[in-house]
Tab-separated table of C-alpha atoms in Angstrom:
chain	number	residue	atom	x	y	z
A	1	ILE	CA	21.172	-134.633	184.041
A	2	ILE	CA	20.969	-135.090	188.271
A	3	ASP	CA	18.558	-131.463	188.412
A	4	ILE	CA	17.319	-129.065	185.971
A	5	SER	CA	15.653	-125.362	186.402
A	6	THR	CA	15.443	-122.274	184.187
A	7	VAL	CA	18.944	-120.803	185.483
A	8	ALA	CA	21.205	-124.133	186.237
A	9	ALA	CA	21.633	-127.627	186.010
A	10	LEU	CA	23.071	-130.162	187.737
A	11	ILE	CA	24.678	-132.386	185.664
A	12	GLU	CA	26.084	-136.006	186.621
A	13	SER	CA	29.845	-136.308	185.598
A	14	PRO	CA	32.860	-138.634	186.833
A	15	ASP	CA	35.029	-135.545	185.650
A	16	ARG	CA	35.864	-132.736	187.843
A	17	PHE	CA	35.738	-129.105	185.852
A	18	ALA	CA	37.729	-125.443	186.833
A	19	ILE	CA	35.032	-123.172	188.393
A	20	GLY	CA	34.227	-120.401	185.659
A	21	GLN	CA	35.090	-122.318	182.957
A	22	PRO	CA	32.378	-121.725	179.602
A	23	ILE	CA	30.429	-124.611	178.606
A	24	SER	CA	28.606	-125.686	175.606
A	25	MET	CA	25.991	-128.548	175.661
A	26	ALA	CA	23.581	-129.584	173.689
A	27	LEU	CA	20.312	-131.480	176.140
A	28	ARG	CA	17.586	-133.361	175.005
A	29	LEU	CA	14.533	-133.300	176.912
A	30	PRO	CA	11.319	-135.613	176.209
A	31	ASN	CA	8.818	-132.922	175.249
A	32	HIS	CA	10.778	-131.752	172.735
A	33	PRO	CA	12.288	-133.478	169.863
A	34	HIS	CA	15.332	-131.412	169.027
A	35	ALA	CA	18.368	-131.137	171.243
A	36	ILE	CA	18.322	-127.379	173.183
A	37	GLU	CA	22.187	-125.537	172.583
A	38	LEU	CA	22.848	-124.246	175.745
A	39	LYS	CA	25.719	-122.062	176.743
A	40	GLY	CA	26.851	-121.855	180.436
A	41	ARG	CA	29.819	-121.687	182.924
A	42	ILE	CA	30.594	-124.145	185.723
A	43	VAL	CA	29.703	-122.967	188.951
A	44	ARG	CA	30.536	-126.296	191.211
A	45	SER	CA	32.017	-129.024	190.459
A	46	GLY	CA	32.348	-131.892	192.888
A	47	PRO	CA	32.148	-135.765	193.411
A	48	ARG	CA	28.341	-135.896	192.125
A	49	GLY	CA	29.416	-133.462	189.079
A	50	ILE	CA	28.768	-129.975	188.105
A	51	ALA	CA	27.002	-127.156	188.367
A	52	VAL	CA	26.507	-125.260	185.181
A	53	LYS	CA	24.368	-121.750	185.302
A	54	TYR	CA	23.362	-121.223	182.077
A	55	TYR	CA	23.516	-117.480	180.061
A	56	ASP	CA	22.486	-116.117	176.940
A	57	LEU	CA	19.174	-118.191	177.356
A	58	LYS	CA	16.986	-117.879	174.708
A	59	GLN	CA	13.402	-117.141	176.082
A	60	ILE	CA	11.980	-120.424	173.438
A	61	HIS	CA	14.302	-122.519	175.540
A	62	GLU	CA	13.845	-121.226	179.053
A	63	GLU	CA	10.178	-122.269	178.273
A	64	ILE	CA	10.865	-125.765	177.207
A	65	ILE	CA	12.985	-126.268	180.368
A	66	ARG	CA	10.034	-124.442	182.525
A	67	ILE	CA	7.148	-127.180	180.403
A	68	TYR	CA	9.702	-130.118	180.936
A	69	ILE	CA	9.997	-129.026	185.247
A	70	LYS	CA	5.825	-128.658	185.346
A	71	ASN	CA	5.154	-131.936	183.473
A	72	SER	CA	7.953	-133.397	185.935
A	73	GLN	CA	6.174	-133.303	188.791
């Protein structure tokens, strides 16, 4: 992961994906012992990777991401 927020993530990938393509992913953050299951759509695909905007993000997962960002600053 290159960058993360509570609404989207920029993920390093050598592969290109179609804009609008749905994606499911398991994200493991250092501040949480279990992977977070996220659903999203590809909103950008380029040489650095893909940008994924989440949808149906559970409130607990949003809070885990928020705490991770706060502790990473």
